Coordinates of C-alpha atoms and ligand atoms in Angstrom, one line a residue:
X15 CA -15.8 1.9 -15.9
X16 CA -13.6 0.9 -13.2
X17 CA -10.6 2.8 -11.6
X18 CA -8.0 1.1 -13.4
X19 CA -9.9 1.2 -17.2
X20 CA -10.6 5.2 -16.6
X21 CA -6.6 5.8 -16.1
X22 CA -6.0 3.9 -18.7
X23 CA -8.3 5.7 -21.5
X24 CA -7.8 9.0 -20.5
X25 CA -4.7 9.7 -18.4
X26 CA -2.2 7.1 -19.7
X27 CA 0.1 8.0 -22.0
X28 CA 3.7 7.0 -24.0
X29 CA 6.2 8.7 -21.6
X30 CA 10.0 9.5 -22.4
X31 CA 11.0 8.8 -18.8
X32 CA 12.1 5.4 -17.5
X33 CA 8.7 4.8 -16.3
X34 CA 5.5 6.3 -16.7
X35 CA 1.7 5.5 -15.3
X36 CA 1.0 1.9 -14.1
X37 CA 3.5 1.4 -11.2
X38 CA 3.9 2.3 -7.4
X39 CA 6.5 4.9 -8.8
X40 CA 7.7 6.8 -11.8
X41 CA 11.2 6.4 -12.4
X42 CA 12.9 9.9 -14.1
X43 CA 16.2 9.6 -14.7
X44 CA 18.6 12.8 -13.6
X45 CA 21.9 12.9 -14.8
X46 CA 23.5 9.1 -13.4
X47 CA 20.7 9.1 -10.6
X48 CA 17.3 7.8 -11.0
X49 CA 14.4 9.3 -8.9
X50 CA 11.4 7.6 -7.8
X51 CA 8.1 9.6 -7.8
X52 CA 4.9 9.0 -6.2
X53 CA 1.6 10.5 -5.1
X54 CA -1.5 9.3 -3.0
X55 CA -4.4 11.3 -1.7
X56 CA -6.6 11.1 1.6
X57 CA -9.8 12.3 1.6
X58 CA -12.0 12.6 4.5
X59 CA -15.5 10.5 4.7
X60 CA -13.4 7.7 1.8
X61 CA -9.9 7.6 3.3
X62 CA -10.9 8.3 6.6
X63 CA -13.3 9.2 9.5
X64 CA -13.5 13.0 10.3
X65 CA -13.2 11.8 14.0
X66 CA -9.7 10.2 13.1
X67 CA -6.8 11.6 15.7
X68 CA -5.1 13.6 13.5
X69 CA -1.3 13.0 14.4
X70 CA -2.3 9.3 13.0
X71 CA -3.9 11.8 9.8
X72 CA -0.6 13.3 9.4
X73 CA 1.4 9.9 9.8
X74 CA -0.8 8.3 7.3
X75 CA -0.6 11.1 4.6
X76 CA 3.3 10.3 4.6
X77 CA 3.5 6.6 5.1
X78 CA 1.2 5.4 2.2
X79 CA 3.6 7.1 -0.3
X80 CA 6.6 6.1 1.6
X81 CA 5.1 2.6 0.9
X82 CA 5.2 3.2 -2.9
X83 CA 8.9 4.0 -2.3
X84 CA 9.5 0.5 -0.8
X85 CA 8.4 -1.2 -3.2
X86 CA 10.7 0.6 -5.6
X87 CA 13.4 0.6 -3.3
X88 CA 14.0 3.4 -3.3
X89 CA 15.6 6.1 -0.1
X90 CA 13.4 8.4 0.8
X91 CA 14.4 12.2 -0.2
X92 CA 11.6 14.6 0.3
X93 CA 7.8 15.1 0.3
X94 CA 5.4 18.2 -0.9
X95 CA 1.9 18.6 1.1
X96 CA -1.6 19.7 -0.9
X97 CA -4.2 20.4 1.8
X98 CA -7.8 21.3 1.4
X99 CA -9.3 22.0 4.9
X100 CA -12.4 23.6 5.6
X101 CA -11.3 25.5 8.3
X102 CA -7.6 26.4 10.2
X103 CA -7.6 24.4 13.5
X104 CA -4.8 24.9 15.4
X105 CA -5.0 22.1 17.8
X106 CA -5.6 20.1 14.6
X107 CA -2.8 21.1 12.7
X108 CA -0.4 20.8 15.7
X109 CA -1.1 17.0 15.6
X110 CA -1.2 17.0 12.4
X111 CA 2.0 18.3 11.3
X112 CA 3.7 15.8 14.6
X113 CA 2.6 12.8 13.4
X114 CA 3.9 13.7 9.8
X115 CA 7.1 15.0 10.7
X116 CA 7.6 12.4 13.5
X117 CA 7.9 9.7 10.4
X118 CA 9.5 12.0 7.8
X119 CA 12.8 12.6 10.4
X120 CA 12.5 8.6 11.4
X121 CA 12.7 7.6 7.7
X122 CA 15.2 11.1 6.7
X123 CA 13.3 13.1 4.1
X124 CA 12.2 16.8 4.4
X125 CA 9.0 18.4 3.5
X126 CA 9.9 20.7 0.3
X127 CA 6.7 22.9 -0.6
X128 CA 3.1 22.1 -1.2
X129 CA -0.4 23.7 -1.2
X130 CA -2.9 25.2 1.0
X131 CA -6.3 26.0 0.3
X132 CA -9.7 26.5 1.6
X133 CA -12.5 23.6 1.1
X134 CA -15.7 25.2 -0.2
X135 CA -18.9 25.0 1.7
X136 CA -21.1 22.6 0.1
X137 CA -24.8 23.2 1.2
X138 CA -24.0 24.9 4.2
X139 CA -21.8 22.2 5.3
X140 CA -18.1 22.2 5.5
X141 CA -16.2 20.6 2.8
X142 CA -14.0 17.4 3.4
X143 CA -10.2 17.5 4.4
X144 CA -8.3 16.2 1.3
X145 CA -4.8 15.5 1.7
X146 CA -2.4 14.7 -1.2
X147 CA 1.7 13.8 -0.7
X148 CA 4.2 13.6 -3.3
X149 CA 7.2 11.5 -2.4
X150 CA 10.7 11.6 -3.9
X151 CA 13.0 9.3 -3.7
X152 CA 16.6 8.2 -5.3
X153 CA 16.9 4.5 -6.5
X154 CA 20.3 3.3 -7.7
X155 CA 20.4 2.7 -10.7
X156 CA 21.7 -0.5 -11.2
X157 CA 18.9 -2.4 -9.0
X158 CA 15.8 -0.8 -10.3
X159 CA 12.7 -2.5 -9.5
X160 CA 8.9 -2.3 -10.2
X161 CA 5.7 -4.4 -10.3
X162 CA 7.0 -5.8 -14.1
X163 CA 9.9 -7.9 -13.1
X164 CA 8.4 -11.3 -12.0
X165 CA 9.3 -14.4 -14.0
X166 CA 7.7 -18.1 -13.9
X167 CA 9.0 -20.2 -11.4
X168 CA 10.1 -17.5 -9.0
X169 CA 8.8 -17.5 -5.3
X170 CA 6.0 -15.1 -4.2
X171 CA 7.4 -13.4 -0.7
X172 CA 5.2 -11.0 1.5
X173 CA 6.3 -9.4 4.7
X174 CA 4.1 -8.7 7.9
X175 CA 0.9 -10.2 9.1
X176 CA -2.4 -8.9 6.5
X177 CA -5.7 -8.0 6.9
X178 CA -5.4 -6.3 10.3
X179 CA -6.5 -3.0 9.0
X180 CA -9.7 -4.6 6.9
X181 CA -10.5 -6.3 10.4
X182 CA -10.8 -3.0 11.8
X183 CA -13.1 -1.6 9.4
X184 CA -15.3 -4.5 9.8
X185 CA -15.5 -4.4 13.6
X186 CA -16.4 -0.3 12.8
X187 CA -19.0 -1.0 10.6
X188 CA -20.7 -3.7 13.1
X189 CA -19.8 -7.3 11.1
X190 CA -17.7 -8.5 13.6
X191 CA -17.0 -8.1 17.4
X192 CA -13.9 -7.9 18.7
X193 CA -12.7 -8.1 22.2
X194 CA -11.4 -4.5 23.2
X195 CA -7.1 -5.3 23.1
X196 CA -7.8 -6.7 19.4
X197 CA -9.9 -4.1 17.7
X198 CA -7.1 -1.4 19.8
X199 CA -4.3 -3.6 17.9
X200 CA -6.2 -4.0 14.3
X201 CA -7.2 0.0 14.6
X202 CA -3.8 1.0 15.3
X203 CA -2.8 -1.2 12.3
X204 CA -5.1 1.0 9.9
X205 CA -4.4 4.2 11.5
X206 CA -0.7 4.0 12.2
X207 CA 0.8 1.7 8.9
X208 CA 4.8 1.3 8.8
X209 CA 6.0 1.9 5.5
X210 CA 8.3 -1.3 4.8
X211 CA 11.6 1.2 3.5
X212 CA 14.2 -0.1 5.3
X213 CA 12.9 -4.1 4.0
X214 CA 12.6 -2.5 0.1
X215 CA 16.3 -1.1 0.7
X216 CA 17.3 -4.3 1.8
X217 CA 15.7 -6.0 -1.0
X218 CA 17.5 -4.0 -3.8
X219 CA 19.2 -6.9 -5.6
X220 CA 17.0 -9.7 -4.7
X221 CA 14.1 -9.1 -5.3
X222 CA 13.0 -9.0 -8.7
X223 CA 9.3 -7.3 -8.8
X224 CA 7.9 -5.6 -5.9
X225 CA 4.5 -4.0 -5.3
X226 CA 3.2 -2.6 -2.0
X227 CA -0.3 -4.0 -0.6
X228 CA -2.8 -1.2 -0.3
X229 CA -5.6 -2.4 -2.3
X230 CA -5.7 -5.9 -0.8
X231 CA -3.3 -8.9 -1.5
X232 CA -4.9 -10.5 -4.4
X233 CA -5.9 -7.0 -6.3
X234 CA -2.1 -6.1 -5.9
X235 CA -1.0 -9.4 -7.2
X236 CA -2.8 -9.0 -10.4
X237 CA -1.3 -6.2 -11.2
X238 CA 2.5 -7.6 -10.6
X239 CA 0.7 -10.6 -12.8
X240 CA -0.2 -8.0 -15.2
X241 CA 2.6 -6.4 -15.4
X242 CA 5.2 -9.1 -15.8
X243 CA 3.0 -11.5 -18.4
X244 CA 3.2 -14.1 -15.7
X245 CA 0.5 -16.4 -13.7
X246 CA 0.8 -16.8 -10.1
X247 CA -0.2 -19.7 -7.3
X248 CA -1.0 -18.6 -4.1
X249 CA -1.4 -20.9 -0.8
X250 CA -4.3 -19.2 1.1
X251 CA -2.9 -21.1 4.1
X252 CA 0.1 -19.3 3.9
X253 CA -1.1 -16.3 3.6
X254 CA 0.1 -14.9 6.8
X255 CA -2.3 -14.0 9.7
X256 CA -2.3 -13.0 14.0
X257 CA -3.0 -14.9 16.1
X258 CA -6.2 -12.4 17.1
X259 CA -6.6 -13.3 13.1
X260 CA -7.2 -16.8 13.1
X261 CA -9.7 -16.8 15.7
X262 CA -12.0 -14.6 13.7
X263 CA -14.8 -16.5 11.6
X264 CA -13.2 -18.4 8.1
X265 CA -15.3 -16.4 5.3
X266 CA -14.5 -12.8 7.2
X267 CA -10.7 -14.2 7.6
X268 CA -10.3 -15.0 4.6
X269 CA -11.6 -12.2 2.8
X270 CA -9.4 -9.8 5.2
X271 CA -6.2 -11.7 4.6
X272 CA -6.8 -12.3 0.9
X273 CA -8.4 -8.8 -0.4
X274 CA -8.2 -6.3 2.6
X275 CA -7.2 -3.0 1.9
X276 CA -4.7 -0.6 3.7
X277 CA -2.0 -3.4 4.8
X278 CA 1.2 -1.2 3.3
X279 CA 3.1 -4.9 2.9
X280 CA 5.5 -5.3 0.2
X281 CA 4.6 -8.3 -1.8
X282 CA 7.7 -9.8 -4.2
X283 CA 9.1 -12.1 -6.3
X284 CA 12.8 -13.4 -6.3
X285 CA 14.7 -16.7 -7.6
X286 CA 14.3 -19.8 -5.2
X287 CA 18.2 -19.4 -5.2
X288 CA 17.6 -16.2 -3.0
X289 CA 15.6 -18.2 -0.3
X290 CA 18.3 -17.9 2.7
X291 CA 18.9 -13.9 1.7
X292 CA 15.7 -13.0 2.0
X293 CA 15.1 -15.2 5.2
X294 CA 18.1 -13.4 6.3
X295 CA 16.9 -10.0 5.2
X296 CA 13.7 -10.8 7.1
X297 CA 16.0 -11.3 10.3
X298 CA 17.8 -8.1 9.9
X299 CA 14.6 -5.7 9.7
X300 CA 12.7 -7.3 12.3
X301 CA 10.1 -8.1 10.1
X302 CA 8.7 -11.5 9.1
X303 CA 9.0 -12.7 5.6
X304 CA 6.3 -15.5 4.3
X305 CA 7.1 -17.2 0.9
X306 CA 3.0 -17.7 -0.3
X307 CA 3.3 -19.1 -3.6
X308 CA 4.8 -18.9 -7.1
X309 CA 4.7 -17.7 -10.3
X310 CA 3.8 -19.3 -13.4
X311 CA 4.2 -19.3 -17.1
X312 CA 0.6 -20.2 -17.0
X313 CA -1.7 -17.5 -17.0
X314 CA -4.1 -16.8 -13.8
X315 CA -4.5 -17.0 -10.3
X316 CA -4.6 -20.3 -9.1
X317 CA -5.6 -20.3 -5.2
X318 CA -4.9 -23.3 -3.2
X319 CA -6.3 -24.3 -0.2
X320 CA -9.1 -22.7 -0.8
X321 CA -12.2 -24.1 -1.0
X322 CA -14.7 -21.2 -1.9
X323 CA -12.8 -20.1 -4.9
X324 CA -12.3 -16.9 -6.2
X325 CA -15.2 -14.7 -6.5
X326 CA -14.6 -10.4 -7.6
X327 CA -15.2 -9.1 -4.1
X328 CA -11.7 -10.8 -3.6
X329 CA -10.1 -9.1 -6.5
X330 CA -9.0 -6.1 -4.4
X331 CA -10.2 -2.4 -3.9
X332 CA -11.5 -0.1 -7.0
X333 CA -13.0 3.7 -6.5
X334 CA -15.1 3.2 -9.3
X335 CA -16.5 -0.4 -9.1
X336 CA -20.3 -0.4 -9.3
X337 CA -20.0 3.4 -9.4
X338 CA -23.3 4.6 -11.6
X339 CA -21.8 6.0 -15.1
X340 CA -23.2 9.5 -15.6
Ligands
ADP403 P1 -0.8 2.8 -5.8 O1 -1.9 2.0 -5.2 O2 0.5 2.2 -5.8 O3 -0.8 4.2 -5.3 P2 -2.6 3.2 -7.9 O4 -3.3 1.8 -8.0 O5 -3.4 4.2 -7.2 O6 -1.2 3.0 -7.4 O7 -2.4 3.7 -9.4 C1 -2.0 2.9 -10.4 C2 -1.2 3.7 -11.4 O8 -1.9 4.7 -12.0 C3 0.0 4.4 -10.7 O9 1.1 4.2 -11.6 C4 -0.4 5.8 -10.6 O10 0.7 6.7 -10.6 C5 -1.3 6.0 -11.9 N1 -2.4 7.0 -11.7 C6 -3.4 6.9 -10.9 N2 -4.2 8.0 -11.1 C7 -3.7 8.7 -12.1 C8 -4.0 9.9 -12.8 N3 -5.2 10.6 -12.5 N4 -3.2 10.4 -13.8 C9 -2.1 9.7 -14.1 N5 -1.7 8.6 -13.5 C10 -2.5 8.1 -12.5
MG404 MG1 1.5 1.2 -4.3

């Protein structure tokens, strides 16, 4: 069973709300406002290393759900905190709680309640640090947005460079070697992701699906292919890269560009008669914008430029793939 088929047999459900299970947010209407809703959870040993710096911890905690915001477009309101530690460090928490609230006051929403509890001992060992945020956000109403949107013959956009953070791992676990300035830049990339809100206000309008890139480009595509009954072609070569990037070997590359994880880079669709907007929109946040590809009434991924193909380690991250059923 993967991650995707166990939500879907045993948590998803018809909701009355706008929208339920199966995109970056839920959408609950309130009155003549529409909130978006999202959660994410770290936990230590899957998420992260127990020797992370923990300001990055707290950073992180916030920023991934932020990221579902983005892709909603939606502003940023306020945020709950679950935490499971195995023991109260102070020094830990200090850094902890900075790097959180140094993002939530640069992107104006407040912490509003939460949990705290105790991780059990498990044979004599302490218990992992498991951290879960809920975001809230407000979306206007008349520019909703979600991964469902996407029509043939619209333009695929993503913002940023990609694979950055999947480099990092890779130079961690020992597959690549990296010169010191590069696996500094690619780490900081992982530990320290910006949350593209200001680009998914911007995009309000314009853009006419959205999804944010956590699971790997091509994984997160699918589902915005899913979602919208459309096909998609992608240009591998214009997948956007660094510089440090393109120097590293063509298979490891390509399979950080195309399916690594932890990028938080909003991925769209919008009309070719949007083309100069969004260039300009790309100007105004500082942030590049890379048109990749299109969609397609026909169904599937067709990759281009591309020789190896598409093979499922490329199809983007799942908890449960390979997982022994018990
Ligand atoms: P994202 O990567 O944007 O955080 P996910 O891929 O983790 O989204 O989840 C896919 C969809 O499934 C989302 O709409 C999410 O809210 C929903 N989801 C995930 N786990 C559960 C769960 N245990 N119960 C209900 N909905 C879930
Ligand atoms: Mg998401």
């Amino acid at each position: 069973m993967t991650e995707f088929e166990l939500i879907a047999r045993y948590f998803a459900r018809p909701v009355h709300e706008r929208q339920g299970i199966g995109d970056d947010c839920a959408l609950i209407d309130v009155g003549d406002r529409t909130l978006a809703i999202t959660c994410d959870l770290l936990s230590e040993n899957t998420h992260f290393f127990p020797d992370v710096e923990p300001a990055s911890l707290g950073h992180k905690a916030l920023a991934v759900n932020l990221s579902d915001l983005a892709a909603a477009g939606a502003r940023p309101r306020c945020f709950l905190l679950a935490l499971s530690l195995p023991r109260a460090h102070a020094d830990w928490l200090e850094a902890f709680s900075r790097g959180m609230f140094e993002l939530a006051a640069r992107e104006g929403c407040e912490l509003v309640g939460g949990d705290t509890t105790r991780a059990p001992r498990i044979a004599g060992h302490a218990g992992p640090v498991t951290i879960c945020v809920t975001a809230i956000g407000e979306v206007e109403r008349s520019s909703l947005r979600g991964r469902g949107g996407a029509r043939p013959g619209e333009d695929l956009w993503v913002s940023g460079e990609l694979g950055e953070a999947a480099l990092a791992v890779a130079h961690g676990q020992g597959q690549v070697r990296l010169d010191e300035a590069t696996a500094r830049a690619c780490r900081r990339r992982m530990e320290w992701p910006q949350p593209r809100v200001a680009l998914g206000l911007a995009l309000r309008g314009l853009a006419s699906a959205a999804i944010d890139i956590s699971d790997g480009l091509l994984g997160d595509l699918a589902h915005v292919m899913e979602r919208s009954g459309v096909g998609a072609c992608v240009d591998a070569r214009r997948v956007p890269r660094s510089d440090a990037m393109r120097a590293i070997e063509p298979e490891l590359q390509r399979r950080c560009v195309l399916a690594g994880g932890d990028d938080y880079e909003l991925l769209f669709a919008a009309t070719p008669e949007r083309r100069e907007a969004i260039e300009r929109v790309g100007r105004e946040c500082c942030i590049a914008i890379t048109r990749i590809g299109a969609l397609t009434a026909e169904p599937g991924l067709r990759l281009v430029g591309d020789e190896q193909g598409i093979d499922a380690t490329l199809r983007g991250f799942d908890h449960f793939a390979g997982a022994a059923e018990a």
